[in-house]
Short mmCIF file of N, CA, C and O in Angstrom, two decimals:
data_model
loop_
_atom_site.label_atom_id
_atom_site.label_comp_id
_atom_site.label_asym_id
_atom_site.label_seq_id
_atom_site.Cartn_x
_atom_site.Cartn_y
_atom_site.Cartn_z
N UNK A 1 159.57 94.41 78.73
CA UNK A 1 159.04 95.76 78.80
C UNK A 1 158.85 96.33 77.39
O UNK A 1 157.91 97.03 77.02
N UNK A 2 159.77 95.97 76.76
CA UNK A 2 159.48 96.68 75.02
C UNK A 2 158.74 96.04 74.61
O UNK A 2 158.12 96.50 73.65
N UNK A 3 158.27 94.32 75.20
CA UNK A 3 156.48 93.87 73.96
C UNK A 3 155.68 94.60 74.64
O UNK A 3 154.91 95.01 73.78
N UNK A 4 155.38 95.00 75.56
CA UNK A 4 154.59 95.80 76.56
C UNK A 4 154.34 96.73 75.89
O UNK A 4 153.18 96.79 75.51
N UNK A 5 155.31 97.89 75.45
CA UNK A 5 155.07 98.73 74.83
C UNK A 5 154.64 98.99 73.31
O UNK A 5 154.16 100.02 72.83
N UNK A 6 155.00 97.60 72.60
CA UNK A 6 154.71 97.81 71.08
C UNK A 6 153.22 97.72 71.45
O UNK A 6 152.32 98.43 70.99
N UNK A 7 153.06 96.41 72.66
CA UNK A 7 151.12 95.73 72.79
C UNK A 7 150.03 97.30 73.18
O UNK A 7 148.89 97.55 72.79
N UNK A 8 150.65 97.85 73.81
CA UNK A 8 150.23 98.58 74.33
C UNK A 8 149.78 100.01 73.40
O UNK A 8 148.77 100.68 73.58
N UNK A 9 150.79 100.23 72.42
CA UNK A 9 150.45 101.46 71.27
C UNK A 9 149.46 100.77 70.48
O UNK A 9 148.64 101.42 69.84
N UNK A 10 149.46 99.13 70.47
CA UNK A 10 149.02 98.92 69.49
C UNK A 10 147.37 98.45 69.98
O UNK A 10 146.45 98.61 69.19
N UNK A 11 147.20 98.03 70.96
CA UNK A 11 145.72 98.48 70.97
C UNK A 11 145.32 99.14 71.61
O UNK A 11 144.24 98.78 72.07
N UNK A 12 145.88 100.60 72.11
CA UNK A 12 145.16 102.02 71.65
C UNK A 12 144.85 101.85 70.23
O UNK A 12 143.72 101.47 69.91
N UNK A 13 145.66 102.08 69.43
CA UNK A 13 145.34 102.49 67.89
C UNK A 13 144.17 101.88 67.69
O UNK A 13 143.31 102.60 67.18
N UNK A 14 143.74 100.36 68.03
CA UNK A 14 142.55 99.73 67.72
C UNK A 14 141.58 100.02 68.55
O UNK A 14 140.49 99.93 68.00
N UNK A 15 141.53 100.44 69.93
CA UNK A 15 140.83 101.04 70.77
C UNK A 15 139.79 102.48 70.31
O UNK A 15 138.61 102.77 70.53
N UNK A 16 140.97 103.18 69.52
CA UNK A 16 140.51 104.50 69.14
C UNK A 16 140.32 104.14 67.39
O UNK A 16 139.51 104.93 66.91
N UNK A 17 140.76 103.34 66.53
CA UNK A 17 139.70 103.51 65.22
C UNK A 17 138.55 102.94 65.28
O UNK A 17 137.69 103.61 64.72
N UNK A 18 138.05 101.63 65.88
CA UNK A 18 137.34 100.81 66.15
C UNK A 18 135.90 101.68 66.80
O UNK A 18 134.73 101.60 66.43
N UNK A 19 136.51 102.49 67.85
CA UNK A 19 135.73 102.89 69.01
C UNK A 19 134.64 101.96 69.78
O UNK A 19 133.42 102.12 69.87
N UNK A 20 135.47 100.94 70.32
CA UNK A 20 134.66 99.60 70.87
C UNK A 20 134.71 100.18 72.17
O UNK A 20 135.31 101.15 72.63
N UNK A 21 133.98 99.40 72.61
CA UNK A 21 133.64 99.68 74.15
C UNK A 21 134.29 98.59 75.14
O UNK A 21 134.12 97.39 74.93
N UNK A 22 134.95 99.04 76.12
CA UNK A 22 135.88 98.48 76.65
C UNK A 22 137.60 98.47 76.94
O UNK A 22 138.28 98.86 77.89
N UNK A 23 137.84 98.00 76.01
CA UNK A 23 139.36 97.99 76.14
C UNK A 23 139.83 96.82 76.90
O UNK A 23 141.02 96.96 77.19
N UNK A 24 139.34 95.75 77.30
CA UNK A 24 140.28 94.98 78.12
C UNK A 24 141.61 94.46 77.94
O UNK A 24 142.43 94.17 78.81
N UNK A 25 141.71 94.40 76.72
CA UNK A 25 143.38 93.87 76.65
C UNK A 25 144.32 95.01 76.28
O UNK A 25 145.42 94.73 75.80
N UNK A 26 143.89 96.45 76.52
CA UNK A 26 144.87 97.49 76.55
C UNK A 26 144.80 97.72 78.39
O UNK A 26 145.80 97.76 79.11
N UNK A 27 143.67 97.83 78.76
CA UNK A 27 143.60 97.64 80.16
C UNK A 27 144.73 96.46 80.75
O UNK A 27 145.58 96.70 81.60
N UNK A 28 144.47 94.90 79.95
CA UNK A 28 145.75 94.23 80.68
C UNK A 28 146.81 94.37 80.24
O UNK A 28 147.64 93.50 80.52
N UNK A 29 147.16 95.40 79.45
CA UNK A 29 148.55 95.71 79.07
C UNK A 29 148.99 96.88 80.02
O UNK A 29 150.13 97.11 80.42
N UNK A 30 148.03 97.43 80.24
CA UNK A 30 148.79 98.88 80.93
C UNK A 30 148.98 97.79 82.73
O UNK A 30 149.93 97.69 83.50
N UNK A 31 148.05 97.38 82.76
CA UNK A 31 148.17 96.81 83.95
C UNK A 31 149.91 95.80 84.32
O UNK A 31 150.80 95.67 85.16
N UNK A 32 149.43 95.31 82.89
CA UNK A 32 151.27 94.35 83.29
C UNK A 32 152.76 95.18 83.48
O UNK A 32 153.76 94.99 84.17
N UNK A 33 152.13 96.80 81.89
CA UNK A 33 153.54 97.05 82.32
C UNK A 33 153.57 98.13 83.87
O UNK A 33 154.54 98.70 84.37
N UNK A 34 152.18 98.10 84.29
CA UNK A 34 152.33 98.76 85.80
C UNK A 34 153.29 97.94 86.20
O UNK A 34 154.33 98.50 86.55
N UNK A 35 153.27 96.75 86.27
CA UNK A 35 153.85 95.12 86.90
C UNK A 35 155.18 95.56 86.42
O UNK A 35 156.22 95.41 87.06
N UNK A 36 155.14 95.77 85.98
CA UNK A 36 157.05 95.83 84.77
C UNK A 36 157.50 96.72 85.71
O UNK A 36 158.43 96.46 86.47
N UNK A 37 156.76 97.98 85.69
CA UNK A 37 157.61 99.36 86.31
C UNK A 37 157.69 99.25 87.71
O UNK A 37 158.53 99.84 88.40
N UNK A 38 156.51 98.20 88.30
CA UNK A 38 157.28 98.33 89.74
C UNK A 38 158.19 97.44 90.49
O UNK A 38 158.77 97.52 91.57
N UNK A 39 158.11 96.49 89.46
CA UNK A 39 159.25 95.11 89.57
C UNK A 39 161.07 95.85 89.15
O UNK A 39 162.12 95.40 89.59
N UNK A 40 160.91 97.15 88.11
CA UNK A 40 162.09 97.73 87.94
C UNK A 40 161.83 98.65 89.26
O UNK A 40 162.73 98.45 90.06
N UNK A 41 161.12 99.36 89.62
CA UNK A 41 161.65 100.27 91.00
C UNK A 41 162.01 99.21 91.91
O UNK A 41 163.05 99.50 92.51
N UNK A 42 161.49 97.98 92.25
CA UNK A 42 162.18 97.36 93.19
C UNK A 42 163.87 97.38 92.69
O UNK A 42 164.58 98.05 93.44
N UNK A 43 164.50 96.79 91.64
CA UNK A 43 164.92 96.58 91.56
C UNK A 43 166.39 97.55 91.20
O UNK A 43 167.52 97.16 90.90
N UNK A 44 165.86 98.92 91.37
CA UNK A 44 166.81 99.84 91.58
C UNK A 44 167.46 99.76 92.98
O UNK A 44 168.68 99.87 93.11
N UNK A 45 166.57 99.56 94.10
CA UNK A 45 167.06 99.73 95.21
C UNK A 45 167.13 98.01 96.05
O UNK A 45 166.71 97.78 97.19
N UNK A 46 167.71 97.07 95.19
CA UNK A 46 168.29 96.15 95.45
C UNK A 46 169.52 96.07 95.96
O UNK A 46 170.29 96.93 95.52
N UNK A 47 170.03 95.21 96.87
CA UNK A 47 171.24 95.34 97.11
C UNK A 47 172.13 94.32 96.31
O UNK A 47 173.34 94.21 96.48
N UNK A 48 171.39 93.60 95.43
CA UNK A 48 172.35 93.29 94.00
C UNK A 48 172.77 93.93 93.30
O UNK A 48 172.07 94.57 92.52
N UNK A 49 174.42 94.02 93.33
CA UNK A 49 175.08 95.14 92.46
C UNK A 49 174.89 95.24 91.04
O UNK A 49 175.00 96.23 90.33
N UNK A 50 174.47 93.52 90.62
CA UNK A 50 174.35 93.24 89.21
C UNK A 50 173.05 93.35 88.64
O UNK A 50 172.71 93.31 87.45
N UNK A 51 172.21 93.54 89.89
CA UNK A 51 170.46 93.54 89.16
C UNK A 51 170.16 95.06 89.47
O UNK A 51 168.96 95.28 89.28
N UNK A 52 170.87 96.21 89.89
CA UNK A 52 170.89 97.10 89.51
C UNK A 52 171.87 97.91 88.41
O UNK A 52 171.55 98.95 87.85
N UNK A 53 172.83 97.38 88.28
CA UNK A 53 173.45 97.70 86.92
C UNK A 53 172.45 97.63 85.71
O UNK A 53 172.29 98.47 84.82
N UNK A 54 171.71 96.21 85.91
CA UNK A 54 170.73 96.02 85.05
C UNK A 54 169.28 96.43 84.81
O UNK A 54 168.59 96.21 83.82
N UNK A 55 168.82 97.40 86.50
CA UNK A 55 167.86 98.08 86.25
C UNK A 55 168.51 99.56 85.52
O UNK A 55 167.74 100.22 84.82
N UNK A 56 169.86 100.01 85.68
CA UNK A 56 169.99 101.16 85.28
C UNK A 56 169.65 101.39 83.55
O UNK A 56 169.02 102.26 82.95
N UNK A 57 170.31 100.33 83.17
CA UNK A 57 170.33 100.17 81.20
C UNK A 57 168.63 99.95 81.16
O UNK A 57 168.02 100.69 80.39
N UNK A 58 168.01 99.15 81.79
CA UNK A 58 166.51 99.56 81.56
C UNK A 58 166.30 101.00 81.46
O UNK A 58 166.09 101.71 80.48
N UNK A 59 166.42 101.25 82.66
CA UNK A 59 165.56 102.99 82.83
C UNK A 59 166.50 103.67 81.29
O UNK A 59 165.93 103.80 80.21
N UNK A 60 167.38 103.88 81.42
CA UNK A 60 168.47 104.74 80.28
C UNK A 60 167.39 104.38 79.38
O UNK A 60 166.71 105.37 79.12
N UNK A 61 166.87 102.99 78.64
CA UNK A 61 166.25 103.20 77.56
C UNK A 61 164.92 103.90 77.83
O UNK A 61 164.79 105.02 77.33
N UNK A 62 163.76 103.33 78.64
CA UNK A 62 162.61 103.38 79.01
C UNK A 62 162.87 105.20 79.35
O UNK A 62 161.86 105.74 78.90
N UNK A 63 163.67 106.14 79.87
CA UNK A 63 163.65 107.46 79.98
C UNK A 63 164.05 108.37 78.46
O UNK A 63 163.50 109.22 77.77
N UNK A 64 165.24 107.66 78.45
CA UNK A 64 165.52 108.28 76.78
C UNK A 64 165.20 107.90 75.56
O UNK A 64 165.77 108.28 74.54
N UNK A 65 164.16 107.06 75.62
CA UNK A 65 163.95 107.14 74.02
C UNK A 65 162.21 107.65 74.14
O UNK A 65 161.51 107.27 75.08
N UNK A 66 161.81 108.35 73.28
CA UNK A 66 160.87 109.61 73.17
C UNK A 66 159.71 108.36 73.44
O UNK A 66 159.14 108.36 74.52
N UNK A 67 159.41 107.43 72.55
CA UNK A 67 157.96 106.60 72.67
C UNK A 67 157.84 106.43 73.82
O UNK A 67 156.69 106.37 74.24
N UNK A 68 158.73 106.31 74.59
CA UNK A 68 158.81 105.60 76.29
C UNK A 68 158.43 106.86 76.98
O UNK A 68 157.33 106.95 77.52
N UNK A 69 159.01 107.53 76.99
CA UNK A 69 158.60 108.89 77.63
C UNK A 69 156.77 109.36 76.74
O UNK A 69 155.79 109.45 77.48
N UNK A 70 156.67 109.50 75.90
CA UNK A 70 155.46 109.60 75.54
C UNK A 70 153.92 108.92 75.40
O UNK A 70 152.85 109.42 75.06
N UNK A 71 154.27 107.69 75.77
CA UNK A 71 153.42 106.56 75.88
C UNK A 71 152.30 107.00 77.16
O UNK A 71 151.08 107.07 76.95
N UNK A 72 152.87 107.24 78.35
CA UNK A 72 151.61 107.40 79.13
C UNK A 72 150.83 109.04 78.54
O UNK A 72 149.66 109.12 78.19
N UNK A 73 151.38 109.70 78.54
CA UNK A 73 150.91 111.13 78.07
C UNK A 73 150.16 110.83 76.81
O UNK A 73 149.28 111.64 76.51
N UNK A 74 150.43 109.46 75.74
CA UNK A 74 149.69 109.50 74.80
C UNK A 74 148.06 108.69 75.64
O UNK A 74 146.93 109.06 75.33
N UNK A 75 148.23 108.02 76.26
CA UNK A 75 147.07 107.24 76.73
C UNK A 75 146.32 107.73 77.20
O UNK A 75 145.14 107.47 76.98
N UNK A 76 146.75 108.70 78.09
CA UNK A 76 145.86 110.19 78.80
C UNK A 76 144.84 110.43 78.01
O UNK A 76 143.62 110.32 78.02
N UNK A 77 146.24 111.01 76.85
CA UNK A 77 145.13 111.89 76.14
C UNK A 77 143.66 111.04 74.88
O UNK A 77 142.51 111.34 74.56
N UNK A 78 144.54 110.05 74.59
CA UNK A 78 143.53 108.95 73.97
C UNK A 78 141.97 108.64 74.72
O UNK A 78 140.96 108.31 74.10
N UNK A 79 142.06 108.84 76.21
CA UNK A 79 140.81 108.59 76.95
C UNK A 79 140.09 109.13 76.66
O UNK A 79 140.21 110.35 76.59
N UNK A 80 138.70 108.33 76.25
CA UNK A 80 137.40 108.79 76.38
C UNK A 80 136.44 108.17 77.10
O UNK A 80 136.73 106.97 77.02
N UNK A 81 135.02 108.35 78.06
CA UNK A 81 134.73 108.01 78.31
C UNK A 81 133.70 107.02 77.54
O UNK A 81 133.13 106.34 78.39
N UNK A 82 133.33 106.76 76.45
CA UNK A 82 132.56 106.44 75.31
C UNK A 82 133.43 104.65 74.82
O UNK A 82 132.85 103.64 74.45
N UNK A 83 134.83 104.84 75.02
CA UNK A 83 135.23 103.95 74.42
C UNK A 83 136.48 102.99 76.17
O UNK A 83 137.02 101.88 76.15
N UNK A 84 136.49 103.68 76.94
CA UNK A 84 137.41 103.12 78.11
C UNK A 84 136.78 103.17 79.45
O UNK A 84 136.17 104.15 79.86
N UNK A 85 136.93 102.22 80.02
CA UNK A 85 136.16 102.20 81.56
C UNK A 85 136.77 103.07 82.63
O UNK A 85 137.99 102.93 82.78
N UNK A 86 136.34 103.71 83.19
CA UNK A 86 137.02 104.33 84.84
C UNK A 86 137.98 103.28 85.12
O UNK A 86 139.05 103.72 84.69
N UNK A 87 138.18 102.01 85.66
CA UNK A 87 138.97 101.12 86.16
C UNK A 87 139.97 101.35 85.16
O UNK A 87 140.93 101.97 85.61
N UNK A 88 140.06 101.03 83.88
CA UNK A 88 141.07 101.97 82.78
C UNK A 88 141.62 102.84 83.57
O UNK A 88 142.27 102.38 84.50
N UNK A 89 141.53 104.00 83.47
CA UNK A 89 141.45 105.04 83.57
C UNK A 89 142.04 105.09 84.68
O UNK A 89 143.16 105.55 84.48
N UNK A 90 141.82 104.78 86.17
CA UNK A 90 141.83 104.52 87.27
C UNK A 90 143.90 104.33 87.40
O UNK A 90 144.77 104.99 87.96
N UNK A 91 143.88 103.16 86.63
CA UNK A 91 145.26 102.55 86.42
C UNK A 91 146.23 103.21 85.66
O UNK A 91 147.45 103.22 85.80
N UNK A 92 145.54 103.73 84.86
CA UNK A 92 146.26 104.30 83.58
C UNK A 92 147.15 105.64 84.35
O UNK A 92 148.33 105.95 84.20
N UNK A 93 146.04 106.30 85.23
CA UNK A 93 146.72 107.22 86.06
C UNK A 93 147.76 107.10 87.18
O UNK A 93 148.31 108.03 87.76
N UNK A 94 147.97 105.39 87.45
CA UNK A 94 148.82 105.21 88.74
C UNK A 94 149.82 104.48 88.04
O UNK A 94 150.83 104.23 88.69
N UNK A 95 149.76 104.05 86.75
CA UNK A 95 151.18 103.46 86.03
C UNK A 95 151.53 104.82 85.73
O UNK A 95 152.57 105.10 86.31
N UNK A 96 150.95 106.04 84.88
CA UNK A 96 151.57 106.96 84.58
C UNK A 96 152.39 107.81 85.88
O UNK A 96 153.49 108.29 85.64
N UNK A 97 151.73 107.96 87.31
CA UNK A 97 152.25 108.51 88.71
C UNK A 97 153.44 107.63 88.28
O UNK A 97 154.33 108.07 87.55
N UNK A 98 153.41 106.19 88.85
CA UNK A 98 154.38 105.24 89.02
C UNK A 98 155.67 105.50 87.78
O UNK A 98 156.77 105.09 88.14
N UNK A 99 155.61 106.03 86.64
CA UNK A 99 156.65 106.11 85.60
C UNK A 99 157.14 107.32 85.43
O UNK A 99 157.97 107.66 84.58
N UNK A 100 156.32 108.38 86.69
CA UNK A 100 156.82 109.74 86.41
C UNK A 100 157.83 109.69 87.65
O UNK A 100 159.01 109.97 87.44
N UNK A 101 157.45 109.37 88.84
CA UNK A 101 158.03 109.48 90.04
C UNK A 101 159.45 108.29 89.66
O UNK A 101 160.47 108.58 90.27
N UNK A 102 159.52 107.37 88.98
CA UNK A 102 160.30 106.54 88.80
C UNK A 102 161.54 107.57 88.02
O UNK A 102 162.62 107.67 88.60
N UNK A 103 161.34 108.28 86.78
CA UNK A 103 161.77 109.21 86.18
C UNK A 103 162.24 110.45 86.86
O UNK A 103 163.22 111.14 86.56
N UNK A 104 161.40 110.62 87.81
CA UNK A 104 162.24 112.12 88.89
C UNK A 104 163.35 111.22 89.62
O UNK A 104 164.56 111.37 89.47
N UNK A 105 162.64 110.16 90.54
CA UNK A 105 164.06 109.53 91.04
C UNK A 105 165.47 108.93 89.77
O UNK A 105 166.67 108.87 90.04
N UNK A 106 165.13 108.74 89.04
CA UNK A 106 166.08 108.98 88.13
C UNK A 106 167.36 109.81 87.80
O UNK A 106 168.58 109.66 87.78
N UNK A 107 166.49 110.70 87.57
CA UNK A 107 167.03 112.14 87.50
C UNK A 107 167.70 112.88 88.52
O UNK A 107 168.34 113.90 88.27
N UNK A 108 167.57 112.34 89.79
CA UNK A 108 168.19 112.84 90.97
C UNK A 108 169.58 112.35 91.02
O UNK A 108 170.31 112.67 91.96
#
């Protein structure tokens, strides 16, 4: 989940100086760590005592440290239609649902 996230800041940044058209390999990054975040919600409500101990120290980092929490809110706002596809876009909005609702159940 953390190469996910370095891959993932890091081509936005090239996404948005470049201003290429497309995005596919920030598209398959947001897409995998969709894959990441819902392979950890499964795995909160496992009835392995030990593979939820181990989803908890995930979330603790992935909620408390600021890049993690700021990463989808930065991608949002990075969208343009000029440089990212709807299907982008599309996903970008259901990993960000998927990491907010993951974060309220958290918090409960």
């Amino acid at each position: 989940i953390f190469k996910f996230h370095e891959d993932i800041k890091g081509y936005s940044a090239k996404m948005i100086n470049q201003q290429q058209i497309g995005g596919k390999r920030l598209h398959f990054a947001i897409k995998a760590y969709q894959e990441i975040l819902q392979n950890l919600s499964l795995m909160v409500i496992s009835n392995d005592t030990k593979v939820k101990e181990i989803s908890g120290v995930i979330q603790s980092i992935i909620f408390y440290q600021q890049e993690y929490r700021e990463l989808p809110t930065l991608l949002l706002k990075q969208f343009t239609t000029k440089v990212f596809t709807k299907s982008y876009l599309i996903d970008l909005v259901e990993c960000a649902h998927l990491y907010i609702r993951m974060l309220d159940t958290y918090t409960k």
